[in-house]
PDB file of C-alpha atoms in Angstrom:
ATOM      1  CA  UNK A   1       0.896   5.682 -43.819  1.00  0.00           C
ATOM      2  CA  UNK A   2       4.029   4.391 -45.456  1.00  0.00           C
ATOM      3  CA  UNK A   3       3.708   2.753 -48.865  1.00  0.00           C
ATOM      4  CA  UNK A   4       3.479  -1.004 -49.179  1.00  0.00           C
ATOM      5  CA  UNK A   5       6.590  -2.495 -50.823  1.00  0.00           C
ATOM      6  CA  UNK A   6       6.236  -6.130 -51.854  1.00  0.00           C
ATOM      7  CA  UNK A   7       8.652  -8.642 -53.386  1.00  0.00           C
ATOM      8  CA  UNK A   8       8.074  -9.802 -56.948  1.00  0.00           C
ATOM      9  CA  UNK A   9       4.611 -11.353 -56.805  1.00  0.00           C
ATOM     10  CA  UNK A  10       5.236 -14.129 -59.329  1.00  0.00           C
ATOM     11  CA  UNK A  11       7.960 -15.536 -57.057  1.00  0.00           C
ATOM     12  CA  UNK A  12       5.863 -15.454 -53.863  1.00  0.00           C
ATOM     13  CA  UNK A  13       5.163 -18.628 -51.869  1.00  0.00           C
ATOM     14  CA  UNK A  14       4.091 -19.509 -48.302  1.00  0.00           C
ATOM     15  CA  UNK A  15       7.622 -19.101 -46.936  1.00  0.00           C
ATOM     16  CA  UNK A  16       7.621 -15.462 -48.107  1.00  0.00           C
ATOM     17  CA  UNK A  17       4.545 -14.474 -46.062  1.00  0.00           C
ATOM     18  CA  UNK A  18       6.659 -13.858 -42.936  1.00  0.00           C
ATOM     19  CA  UNK A  19       8.884 -11.421 -44.823  1.00  0.00           C
ATOM     20  CA  UNK A  20       6.015  -9.167 -45.967  1.00  0.00           C
ATOM     21  CA  UNK A  21       5.507  -5.785 -44.237  1.00  0.00           C
ATOM     22  CA  UNK A  22       3.830  -5.962 -40.832  1.00  0.00           C
ATOM     23  CA  UNK A  23       0.491  -4.349 -40.095  1.00  0.00           C
ATOM     24  CA  UNK A  24      -1.395  -6.186 -42.850  1.00  0.00           C
ATOM     25  CA  UNK A  25      -3.100  -9.576 -43.028  1.00  0.00           C
ATOM     26  CA  UNK A  26      -2.175 -11.792 -45.970  1.00  0.00           C
ATOM     27  CA  UNK A  27      -3.415 -14.988 -47.594  1.00  0.00           C
ATOM     28  CA  UNK A  28      -2.150 -16.885 -50.608  1.00  0.00           C
ATOM     29  CA  UNK A  29      -4.912 -18.354 -52.772  1.00  0.00           C
ATOM     30  CA  UNK A  30      -3.249 -20.748 -55.206  1.00  0.00           C
ATOM     31  CA  UNK A  31      -0.277 -18.392 -55.486  1.00  0.00           C
ATOM     32  CA  UNK A  32      -2.330 -15.180 -55.629  1.00  0.00           C
ATOM     33  CA  UNK A  33      -1.554 -12.719 -52.834  1.00  0.00           C
ATOM     34  CA  UNK A  34      -4.636 -11.405 -51.029  1.00  0.00           C
ATOM     35  CA  UNK A  35      -4.214  -8.419 -48.711  1.00  0.00           C
ATOM     36  CA  UNK A  36      -7.118  -8.585 -46.328  1.00  0.00           C
ATOM     37  CA  UNK A  37      -9.108  -5.578 -45.194  1.00  0.00           C
ATOM     38  CA  UNK A  38      -9.864  -4.959 -41.511  1.00  0.00           C
ATOM     39  CA  UNK A  39     -13.001  -6.694 -40.289  1.00  0.00           C
ATOM     40  CA  UNK A  40     -16.121  -4.934 -39.000  1.00  0.00           C
ATOM     41  CA  UNK A  41     -16.783  -4.753 -35.286  1.00  0.00           C
ATOM     42  CA  UNK A  42     -19.735  -7.152 -35.736  1.00  0.00           C
ATOM     43  CA  UNK A  43     -17.236  -9.639 -37.179  1.00  0.00           C
ATOM     44  CA  UNK A  44     -14.803  -9.030 -34.288  1.00  0.00           C
ATOM     45  CA  UNK A  45     -17.594  -9.497 -31.723  1.00  0.00           C
ATOM     46  CA  UNK A  46     -18.649 -12.839 -33.255  1.00  0.00           C
ATOM     47  CA  UNK A  47     -15.027 -14.026 -33.289  1.00  0.00           C
ATOM     48  CA  UNK A  48     -14.577 -13.029 -29.643  1.00  0.00           C
ATOM     49  CA  UNK A  49     -17.766 -14.838 -28.589  1.00  0.00           C
ATOM     50  CA  UNK A  50     -16.751 -18.033 -30.332  1.00  0.00           C
ATOM     51  CA  UNK A  51     -13.175 -17.832 -29.053  1.00  0.00           C
ATOM     52  CA  UNK A  52     -14.320 -17.432 -25.455  1.00  0.00           C
ATOM     53  CA  UNK A  53     -16.808 -20.313 -25.722  1.00  0.00           C
ATOM     54  CA  UNK A  54     -14.218 -22.662 -27.212  1.00  0.00           C
ATOM     55  CA  UNK A  55     -11.584 -21.577 -24.693  1.00  0.00           C
ATOM     56  CA  UNK A  56     -14.027 -22.127 -21.807  1.00  0.00           C
ATOM     57  CA  UNK A  57     -14.574 -25.645 -23.160  1.00  0.00           C
ATOM     58  CA  UNK A  58     -10.837 -26.277 -22.655  1.00  0.00           C
ATOM     59  CA  UNK A  59      -9.783 -26.101 -26.308  1.00  0.00           C
ATOM     60  CA  UNK A  60      -6.582 -24.529 -27.695  1.00  0.00           C
ATOM     61  CA  UNK A  61      -8.238 -21.871 -29.858  1.00  0.00           C
ATOM     62  CA  UNK A  62      -6.415 -19.050 -31.684  1.00  0.00           C
ATOM     63  CA  UNK A  63      -7.344 -16.068 -33.847  1.00  0.00           C
ATOM     64  CA  UNK A  64      -6.051 -15.505 -37.399  1.00  0.00           C
ATOM     65  CA  UNK A  65      -4.410 -18.910 -37.567  1.00  0.00           C
ATOM     66  CA  UNK A  66      -2.466 -19.571 -40.751  1.00  0.00           C
ATOM     67  CA  UNK A  67      -3.492 -22.859 -42.334  1.00  0.00           C
ATOM     68  CA  UNK A  68      -1.029 -24.343 -44.814  1.00  0.00           C
ATOM     69  CA  UNK A  69      -2.297 -26.599 -47.554  1.00  0.00           C
ATOM     70  CA  UNK A  70      -0.163 -29.231 -49.213  1.00  0.00           C
ATOM     71  CA  UNK A  71       0.762 -26.701 -51.905  1.00  0.00           C
ATOM     72  CA  UNK A  72       3.645 -24.240 -51.377  1.00  0.00           C
ATOM     73  CA  UNK A  73       1.637 -21.356 -52.845  1.00  0.00           C
ATOM     74  CA  UNK A  74      -1.500 -21.651 -50.721  1.00  0.00           C
ATOM     75  CA  UNK A  75      -2.101 -20.428 -47.155  1.00  0.00           C
ATOM     76  CA  UNK A  76      -5.445 -19.376 -45.674  1.00  0.00           C
ATOM     77  CA  UNK A  77      -6.095 -17.220 -42.634  1.00  0.00           C
ATOM     78  CA  UNK A  78      -9.402 -18.267 -41.038  1.00  0.00           C
ATOM     79  CA  UNK A  79     -10.825 -16.260 -38.159  1.00  0.00           C
ATOM     80  CA  UNK A  80     -10.357 -19.001 -35.558  1.00  0.00           C
ATOM     81  CA  UNK A  81      -8.621 -22.338 -35.354  1.00  0.00           C
ATOM     82  CA  UNK A  82      -8.714 -25.074 -32.741  1.00  0.00           C
ATOM     83  CA  UNK A  83      -5.257 -26.631 -32.677  1.00  0.00           C
ATOM     84  CA  UNK A  84      -4.810 -30.239 -31.587  1.00  0.00           C
ATOM     85  CA  UNK A  85      -1.052 -30.461 -32.051  1.00  0.00           C
ATOM     86  CA  UNK A  86       0.867 -27.339 -30.984  1.00  0.00           C
ATOM     87  CA  UNK A  87       4.545 -27.186 -31.991  1.00  0.00           C
ATOM     88  CA  UNK A  88       7.062 -27.019 -29.117  1.00  0.00           C
ATOM     89  CA  UNK A  89       8.309 -23.452 -29.721  1.00  0.00           C
ATOM     90  CA  UNK A  90       5.311 -21.251 -30.606  1.00  0.00           C
ATOM     91  CA  UNK A  91       7.481 -18.200 -31.378  1.00  0.00           C
ATOM     92  CA  UNK A  92       8.843 -19.963 -34.477  1.00  0.00           C
ATOM     93  CA  UNK A  93       5.466 -20.530 -36.172  1.00  0.00           C
ATOM     94  CA  UNK A  94       2.907 -18.328 -37.903  1.00  0.00           C
ATOM     95  CA  UNK A  95       1.262 -21.049 -39.951  1.00  0.00           C
ATOM     96  CA  UNK A  96       0.530 -24.727 -39.293  1.00  0.00           C
ATOM     97  CA  UNK A  97      -0.505 -27.556 -41.626  1.00  0.00           C
ATOM     98  CA  UNK A  98      -4.196 -28.346 -41.838  1.00  0.00           C
ATOM     99  CA  UNK A  99      -3.593 -31.600 -39.980  1.00  0.00           C
ATOM    100  CA  UNK A 100      -2.730 -29.586 -36.827  1.00  0.00           C
ATOM    101  CA  UNK A 101      -6.328 -28.328 -36.591  1.00  0.00           C
ATOM    102  CA  UNK A 102      -9.397 -29.976 -35.151  1.00  0.00           C
ATOM    103  CA  UNK A 103     -11.630 -27.124 -36.351  1.00  0.00           C
ATOM    104  CA  UNK A 104     -11.257 -23.926 -38.372  1.00  0.00           C
ATOM    105  CA  UNK A 105     -13.887 -21.184 -38.378  1.00  0.00           C
ATOM    106  CA  UNK A 106     -14.455 -18.497 -40.977  1.00  0.00           C
ATOM    107  CA  UNK A 107     -17.050 -15.914 -39.975  1.00  0.00           C
ATOM    108  CA  UNK A 108     -18.980 -14.982 -43.079  1.00  0.00           C
ATOM    109  CA  UNK A 109     -20.619 -11.580 -43.169  1.00  0.00           C
ATOM    110  CA  UNK A 110     -23.073 -10.149 -45.631  1.00  0.00           C
ATOM    111  CA  UNK A 111     -20.361  -8.602 -47.807  1.00  0.00           C
ATOM    112  CA  UNK A 112     -17.943 -11.572 -47.665  1.00  0.00           C
ATOM    113  CA  UNK A 113     -16.334 -12.627 -50.912  1.00  0.00           C
ATOM    114  CA  UNK A 114     -17.050 -16.087 -52.334  1.00  0.00           C
ATOM    115  CA  UNK A 115     -13.623 -17.416 -51.304  1.00  0.00           C
ATOM    116  CA  UNK A 116     -14.766 -17.571 -47.681  1.00  0.00           C
ATOM    117  CA  UNK A 117     -17.411 -20.188 -48.432  1.00  0.00           C
ATOM    118  CA  UNK A 118     -15.005 -22.919 -49.562  1.00  0.00           C
TER     119      UNK A 118
END
C-alpha cells in the first residue's frame, strides 16, 4: 500500500476533505482529522438492513453521508442518512448541511469510541 500523504493538518477544514487521498474515510471533529478504520461485517450487515428498510419505505437514504455542522472545521460521517432536500447535481456534493437530513444513523458496536454516542 502506498503511504498516506496529507496536507498540513493545522490548516485543514471541511473544504479540504475532498482533496485527501482516496480509499480512506475521514471525519473532522472540531478541526481534528480522524481517519476511520474499516467496519466489521456485523456493522455492514446492520447498515444494509436499515438501508433496505428505509429505502423500502420510500425514503432517500444513503450510506456514509457527510454531515456538515455550522463550523468550517467539523464534518461527521454517520453510517446512514435520510436526506429530505437533495441538491440538483449530486456529483458535486460529498457533504450536506445537517438541515438537509431528516434522520442520521450511527451504528454503535461494542468497541465503538465515545465520539459515536454524541
